[in-house]
PDB file of C-alpha atoms in Angstrom:
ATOM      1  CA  UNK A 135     -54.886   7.916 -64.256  1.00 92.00           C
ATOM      2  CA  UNK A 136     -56.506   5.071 -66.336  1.00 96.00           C
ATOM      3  CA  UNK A 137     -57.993   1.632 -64.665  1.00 97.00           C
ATOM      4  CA  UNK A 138     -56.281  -1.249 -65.098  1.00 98.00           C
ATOM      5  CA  UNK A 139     -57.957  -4.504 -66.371  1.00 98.00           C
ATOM      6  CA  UNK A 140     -56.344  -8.137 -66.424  1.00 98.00           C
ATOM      7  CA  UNK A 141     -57.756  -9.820 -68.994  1.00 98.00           C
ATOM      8  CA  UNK A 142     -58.110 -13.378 -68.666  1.00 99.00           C
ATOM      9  CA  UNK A 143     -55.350 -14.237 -70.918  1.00 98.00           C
ATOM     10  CA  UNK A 144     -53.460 -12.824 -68.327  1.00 98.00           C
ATOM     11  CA  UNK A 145     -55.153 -13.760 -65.446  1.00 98.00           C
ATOM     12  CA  UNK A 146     -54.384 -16.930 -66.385  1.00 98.00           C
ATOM     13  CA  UNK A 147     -50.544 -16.337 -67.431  1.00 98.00           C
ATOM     14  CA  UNK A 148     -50.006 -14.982 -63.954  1.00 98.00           C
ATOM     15  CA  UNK A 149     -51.430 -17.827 -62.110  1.00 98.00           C
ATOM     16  CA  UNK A 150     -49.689 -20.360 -63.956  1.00 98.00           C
ATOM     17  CA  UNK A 151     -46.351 -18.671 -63.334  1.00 98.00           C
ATOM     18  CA  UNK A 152     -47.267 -18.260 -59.609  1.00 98.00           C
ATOM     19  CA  UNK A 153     -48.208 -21.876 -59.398  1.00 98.00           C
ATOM     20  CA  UNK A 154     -44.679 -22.768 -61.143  1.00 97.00           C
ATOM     21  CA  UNK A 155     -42.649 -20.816 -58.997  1.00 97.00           C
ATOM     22  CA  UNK A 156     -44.491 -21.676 -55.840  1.00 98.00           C
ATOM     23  CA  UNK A 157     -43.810 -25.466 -56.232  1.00 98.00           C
ATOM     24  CA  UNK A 158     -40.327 -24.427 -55.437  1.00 97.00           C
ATOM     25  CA  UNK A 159     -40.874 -21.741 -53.007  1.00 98.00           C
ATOM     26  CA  UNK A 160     -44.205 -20.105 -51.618  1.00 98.00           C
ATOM     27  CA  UNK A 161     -42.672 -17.583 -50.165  1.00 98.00           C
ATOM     28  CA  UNK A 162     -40.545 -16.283 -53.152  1.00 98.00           C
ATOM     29  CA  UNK A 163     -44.626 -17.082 -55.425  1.00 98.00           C
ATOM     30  CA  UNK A 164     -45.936 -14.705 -52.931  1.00 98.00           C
ATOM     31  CA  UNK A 165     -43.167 -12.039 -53.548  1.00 98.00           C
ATOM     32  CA  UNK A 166     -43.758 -12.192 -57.229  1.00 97.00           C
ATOM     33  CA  UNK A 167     -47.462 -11.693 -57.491  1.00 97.00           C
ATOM     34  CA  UNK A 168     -46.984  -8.704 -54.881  1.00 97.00           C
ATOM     35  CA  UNK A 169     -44.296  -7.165 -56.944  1.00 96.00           C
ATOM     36  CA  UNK A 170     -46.220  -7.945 -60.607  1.00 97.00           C
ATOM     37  CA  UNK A 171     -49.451  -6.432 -58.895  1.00 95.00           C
ATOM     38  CA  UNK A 172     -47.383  -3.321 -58.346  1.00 96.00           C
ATOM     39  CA  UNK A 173     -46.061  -3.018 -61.137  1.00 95.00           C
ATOM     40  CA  UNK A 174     -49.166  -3.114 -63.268  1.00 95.00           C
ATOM     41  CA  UNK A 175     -50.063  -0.226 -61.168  1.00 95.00           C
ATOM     42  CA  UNK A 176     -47.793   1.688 -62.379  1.00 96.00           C
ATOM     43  CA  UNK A 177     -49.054   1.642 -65.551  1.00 96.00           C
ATOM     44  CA  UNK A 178     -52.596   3.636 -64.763  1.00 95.00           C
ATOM     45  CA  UNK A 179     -49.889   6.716 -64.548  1.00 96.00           C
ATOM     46  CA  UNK A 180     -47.802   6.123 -67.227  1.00 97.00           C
ATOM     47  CA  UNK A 181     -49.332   4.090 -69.599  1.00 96.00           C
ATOM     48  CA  UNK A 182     -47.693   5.468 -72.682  1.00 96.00           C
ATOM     49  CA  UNK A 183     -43.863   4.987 -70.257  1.00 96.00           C
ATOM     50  CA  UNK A 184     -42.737   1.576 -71.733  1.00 97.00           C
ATOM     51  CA  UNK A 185     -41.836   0.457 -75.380  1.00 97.00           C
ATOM     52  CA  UNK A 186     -43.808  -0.203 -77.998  1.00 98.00           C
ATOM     53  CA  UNK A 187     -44.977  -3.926 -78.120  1.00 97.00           C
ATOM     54  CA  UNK A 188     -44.356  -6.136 -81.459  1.00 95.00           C
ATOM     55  CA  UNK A 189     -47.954  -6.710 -82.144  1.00 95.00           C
ATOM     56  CA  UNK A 190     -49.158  -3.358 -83.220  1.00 97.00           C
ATOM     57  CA  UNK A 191     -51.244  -1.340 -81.075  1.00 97.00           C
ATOM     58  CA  UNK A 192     -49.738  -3.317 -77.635  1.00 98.00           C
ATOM     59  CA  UNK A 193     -46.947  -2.321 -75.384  1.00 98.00           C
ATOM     60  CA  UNK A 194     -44.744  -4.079 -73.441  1.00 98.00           C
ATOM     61  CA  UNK A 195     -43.418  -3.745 -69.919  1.00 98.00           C
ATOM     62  CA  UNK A 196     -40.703  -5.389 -68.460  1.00 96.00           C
ATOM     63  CA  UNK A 197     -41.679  -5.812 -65.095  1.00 95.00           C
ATOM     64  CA  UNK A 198     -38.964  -8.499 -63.549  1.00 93.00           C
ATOM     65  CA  UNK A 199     -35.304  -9.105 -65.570  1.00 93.00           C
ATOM     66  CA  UNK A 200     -37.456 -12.960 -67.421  1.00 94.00           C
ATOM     67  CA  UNK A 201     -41.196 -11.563 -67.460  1.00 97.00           C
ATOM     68  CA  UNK A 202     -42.975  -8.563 -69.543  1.00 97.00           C
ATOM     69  CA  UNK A 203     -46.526  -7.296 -69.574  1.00 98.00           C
ATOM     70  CA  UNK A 204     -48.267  -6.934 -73.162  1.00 98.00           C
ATOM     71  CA  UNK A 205     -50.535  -4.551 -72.506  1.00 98.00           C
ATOM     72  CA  UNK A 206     -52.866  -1.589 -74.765  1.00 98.00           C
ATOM     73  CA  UNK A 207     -54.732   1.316 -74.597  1.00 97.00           C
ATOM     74  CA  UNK A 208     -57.840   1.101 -75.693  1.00 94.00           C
ATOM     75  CA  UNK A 209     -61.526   2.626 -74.483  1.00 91.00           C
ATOM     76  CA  UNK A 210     -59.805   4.735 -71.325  1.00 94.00           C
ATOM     77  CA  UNK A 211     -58.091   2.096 -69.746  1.00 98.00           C
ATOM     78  CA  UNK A 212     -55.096  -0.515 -69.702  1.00 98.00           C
ATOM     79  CA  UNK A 213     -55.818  -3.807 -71.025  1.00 98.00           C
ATOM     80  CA  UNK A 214     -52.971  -6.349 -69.474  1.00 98.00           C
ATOM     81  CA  UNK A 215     -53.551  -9.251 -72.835  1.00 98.00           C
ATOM     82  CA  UNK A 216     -50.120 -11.538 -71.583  1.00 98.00           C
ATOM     83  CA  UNK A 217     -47.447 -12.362 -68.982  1.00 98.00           C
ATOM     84  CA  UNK A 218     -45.233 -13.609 -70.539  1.00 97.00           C
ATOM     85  CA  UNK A 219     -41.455 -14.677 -70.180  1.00 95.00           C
ATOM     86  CA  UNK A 220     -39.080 -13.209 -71.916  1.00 90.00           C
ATOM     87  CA  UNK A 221     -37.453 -16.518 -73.593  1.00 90.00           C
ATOM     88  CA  UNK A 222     -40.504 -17.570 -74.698  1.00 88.00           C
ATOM     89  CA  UNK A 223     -41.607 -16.938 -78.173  1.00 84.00           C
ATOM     90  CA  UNK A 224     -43.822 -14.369 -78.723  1.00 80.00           C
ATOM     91  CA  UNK A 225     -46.248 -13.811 -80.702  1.00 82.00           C
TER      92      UNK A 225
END
């Protein structure tokens, strides 16, 4: 298993999608930051499990049917760079 870092890009990606979706519904905020936690998880056992990302050297994970991690493996670990949603354009 590798550890899992957030960087801040991401950090701050998840918050601001929290704080979106939590105008609307707390609860439902709460639910998604549990559920994107877990995910990310999941990627200290598989890290190489998801498709390869369109920046080289980054994979992505699509963790909820309108958000994806970019993520890469670099120095022993996962490196979570983005949240990001999956109509916005990226890079």
């Amino acid at each position: 298993m590798l550890p899992v870092v957030w960087k801040n890009s991401a950090k701050n990606d998840l918050m601001e999608i929290i704080g979106y979706i939590a105008d609307k519904n707390p609860d439902a905020a709460e639910r998604f930051k549990t559920h994107i936690e877990k995910a990310a998880e999941l990627l200290s056992i598989v890290p190489m499990g998801f498709r390869k990302g369109i920046t080289l050297g980054t994979r992505e994970y699509l963790v909820h049917p309108n958000y994806f991690l970019v993520y890469e493996i670099e120095a022993g670990q996962v490196s979570i760079l983005r949240v990001i949603h999956s109509r916005r354009q990226y890079p």
